[in-house]
CSV table of C-alpha atoms in Angstrom, one decimal:
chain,number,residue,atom,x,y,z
A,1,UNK,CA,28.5,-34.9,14.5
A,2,UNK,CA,27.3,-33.3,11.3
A,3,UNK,CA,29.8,-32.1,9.0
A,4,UNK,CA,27.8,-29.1,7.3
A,5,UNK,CA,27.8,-29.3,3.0
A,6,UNK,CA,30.5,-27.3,1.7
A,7,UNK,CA,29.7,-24.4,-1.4
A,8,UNK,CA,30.0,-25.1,-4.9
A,9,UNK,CA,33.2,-22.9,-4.8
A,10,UNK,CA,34.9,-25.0,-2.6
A,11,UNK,CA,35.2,-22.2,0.7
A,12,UNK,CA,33.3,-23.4,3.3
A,13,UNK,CA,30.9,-20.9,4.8
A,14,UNK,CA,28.3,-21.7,7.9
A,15,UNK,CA,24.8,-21.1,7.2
A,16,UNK,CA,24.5,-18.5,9.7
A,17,UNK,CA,26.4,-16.5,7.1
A,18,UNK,CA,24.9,-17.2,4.1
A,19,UNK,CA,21.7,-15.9,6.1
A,20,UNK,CA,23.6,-12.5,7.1
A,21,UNK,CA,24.7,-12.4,3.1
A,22,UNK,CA,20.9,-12.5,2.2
A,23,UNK,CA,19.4,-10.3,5.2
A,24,UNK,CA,22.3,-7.7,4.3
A,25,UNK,CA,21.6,-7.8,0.5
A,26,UNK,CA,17.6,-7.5,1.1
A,27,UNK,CA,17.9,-4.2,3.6
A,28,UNK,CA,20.2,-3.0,0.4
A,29,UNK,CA,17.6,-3.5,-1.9
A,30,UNK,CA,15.6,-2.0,0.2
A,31,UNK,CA,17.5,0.9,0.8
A,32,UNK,CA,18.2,1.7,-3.0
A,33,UNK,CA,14.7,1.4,-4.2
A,34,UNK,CA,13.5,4.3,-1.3
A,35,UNK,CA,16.2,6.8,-2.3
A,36,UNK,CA,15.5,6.2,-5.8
A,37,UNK,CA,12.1,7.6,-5.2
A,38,UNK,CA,13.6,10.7,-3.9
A,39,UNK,CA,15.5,11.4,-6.5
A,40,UNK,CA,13.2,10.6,-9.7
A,41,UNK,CA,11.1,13.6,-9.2
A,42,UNK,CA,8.8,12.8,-12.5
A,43,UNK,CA,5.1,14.7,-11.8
A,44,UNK,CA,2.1,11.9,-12.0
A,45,UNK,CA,-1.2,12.8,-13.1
A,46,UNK,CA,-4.1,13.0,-10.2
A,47,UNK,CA,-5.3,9.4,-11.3
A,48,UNK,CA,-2.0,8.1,-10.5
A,49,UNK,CA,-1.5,9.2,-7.3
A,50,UNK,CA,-5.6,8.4,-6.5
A,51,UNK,CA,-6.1,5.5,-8.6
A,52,UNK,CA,-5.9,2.7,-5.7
A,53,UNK,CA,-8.3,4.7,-3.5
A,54,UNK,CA,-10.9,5.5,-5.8
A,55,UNK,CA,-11.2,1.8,-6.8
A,56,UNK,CA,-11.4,1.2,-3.4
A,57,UNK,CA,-14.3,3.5,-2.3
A,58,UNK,CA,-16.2,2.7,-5.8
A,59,UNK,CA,-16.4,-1.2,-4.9
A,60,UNK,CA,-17.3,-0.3,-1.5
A,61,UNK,CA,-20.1,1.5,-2.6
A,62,UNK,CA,-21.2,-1.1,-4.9
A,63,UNK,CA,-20.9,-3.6,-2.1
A,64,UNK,CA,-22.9,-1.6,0.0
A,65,UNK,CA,-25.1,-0.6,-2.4
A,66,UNK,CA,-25.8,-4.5,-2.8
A,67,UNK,CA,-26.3,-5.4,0.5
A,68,UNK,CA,-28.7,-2.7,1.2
A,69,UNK,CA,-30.7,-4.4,-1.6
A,70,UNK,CA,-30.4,-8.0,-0.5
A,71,UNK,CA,-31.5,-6.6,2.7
A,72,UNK,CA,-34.2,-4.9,1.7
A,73,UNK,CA,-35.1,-7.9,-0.2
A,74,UNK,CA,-35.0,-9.7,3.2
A,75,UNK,CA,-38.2,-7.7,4.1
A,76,UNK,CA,-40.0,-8.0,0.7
A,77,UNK,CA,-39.9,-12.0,-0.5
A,78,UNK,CA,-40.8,-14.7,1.4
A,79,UNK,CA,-38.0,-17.0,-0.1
A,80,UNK,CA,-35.2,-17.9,1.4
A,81,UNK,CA,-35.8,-15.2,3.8
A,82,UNK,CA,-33.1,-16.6,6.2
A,83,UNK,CA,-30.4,-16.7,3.2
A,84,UNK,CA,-30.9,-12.7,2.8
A,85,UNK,CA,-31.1,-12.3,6.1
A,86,UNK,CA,-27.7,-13.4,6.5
A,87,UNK,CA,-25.6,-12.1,3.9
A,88,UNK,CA,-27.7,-8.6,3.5
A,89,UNK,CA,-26.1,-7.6,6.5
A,90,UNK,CA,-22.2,-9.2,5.8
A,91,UNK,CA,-22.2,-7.2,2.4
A,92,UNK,CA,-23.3,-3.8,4.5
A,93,UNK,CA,-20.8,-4.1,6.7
A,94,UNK,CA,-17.9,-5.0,4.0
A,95,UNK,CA,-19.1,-2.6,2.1
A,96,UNK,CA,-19.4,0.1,4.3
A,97,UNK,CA,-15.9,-0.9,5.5
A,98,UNK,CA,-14.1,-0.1,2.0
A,99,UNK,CA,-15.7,3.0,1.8
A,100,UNK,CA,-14.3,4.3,5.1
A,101,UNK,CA,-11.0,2.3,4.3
A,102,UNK,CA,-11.1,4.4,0.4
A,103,UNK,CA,-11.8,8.4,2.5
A,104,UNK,CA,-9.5,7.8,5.0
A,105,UNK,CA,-7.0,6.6,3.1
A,106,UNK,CA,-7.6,9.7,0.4
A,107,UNK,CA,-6.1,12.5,3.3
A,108,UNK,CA,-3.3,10.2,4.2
A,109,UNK,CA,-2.2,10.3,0.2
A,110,UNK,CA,-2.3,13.7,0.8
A,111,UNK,CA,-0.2,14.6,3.5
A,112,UNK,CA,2.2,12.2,2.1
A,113,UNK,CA,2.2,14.2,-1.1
A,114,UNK,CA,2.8,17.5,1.3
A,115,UNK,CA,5.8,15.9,2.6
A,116,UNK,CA,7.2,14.4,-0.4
A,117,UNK,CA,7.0,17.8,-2.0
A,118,UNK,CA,8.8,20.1,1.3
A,119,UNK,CA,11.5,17.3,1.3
A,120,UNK,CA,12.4,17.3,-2.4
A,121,UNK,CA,12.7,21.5,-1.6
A,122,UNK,CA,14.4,20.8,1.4
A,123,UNK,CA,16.8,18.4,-0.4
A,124,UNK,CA,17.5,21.1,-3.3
A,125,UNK,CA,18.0,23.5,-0.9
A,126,UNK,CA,21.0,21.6,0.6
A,127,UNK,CA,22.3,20.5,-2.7
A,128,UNK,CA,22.6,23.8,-3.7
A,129,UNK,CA,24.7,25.3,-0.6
A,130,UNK,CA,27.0,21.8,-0.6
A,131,UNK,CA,28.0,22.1,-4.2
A,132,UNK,CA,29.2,25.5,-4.2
């Protein structure tokens, strides 16, 4: 039979507790930090709401700018013909991939923005007929 180590403190507590204790303090962390959001209402520039997509759909253009001319290098020398071949086509597709992944994800920032702004009204709405 195994006898399970006791705390520093001296209490004895079983380890399916100290995992409650952690899983309990995490969801509180993680509750705190999304209504702090809500309430710090500073206004960001464009770039800071945009930066992350821009930087995406830039490199993804680059990317696919680069494998269009690997591929169309492919066709041109008749050098390791094989080697551009194969990687012409990987860096289209990757490239072409970040690009959609950068637009789409442009809208979706959007909305987002939409929402946050109707709540923040919504929520001074309420605070101002439940504090008088």
């Amino acid at each position: 039979m195994e006898i399970p180590p006791k705390s520093p403190d001296g209490s004895e507590k079983s380890p399916q507790s100290k995992e409650l204790l952690t899983s309990n303090t995490a969801s509180t962390l993680c509750i705190s930090s999304r209504s702090e959001s809500v309430w710090t209402s500073a206004s960001r520039s464009k770039w800071d709401i945009y930066h992350k997509p821009v930087i995406v759909v830039s490199v993804g253009a680059a990317v696919f700018l680069f494998g269009m001319v690997i591929t169309s290098l492919s066709c041109i020398q008749t050098k390791n013909k094989n080697v551009y071949k194969m990687c012409g086509p990987a860096f289209l597709s990757l490239g072409l991939m970040l690009l959609v992944c950068g637009l789409v994800w442009i809208p979706i920032i959007r909305k987002k923005q939409k929402q946050r702004q109707k709540s923040q009204f919504l929520q001074s709405l309420k605070s101002f007929f439940f504090n008088r």
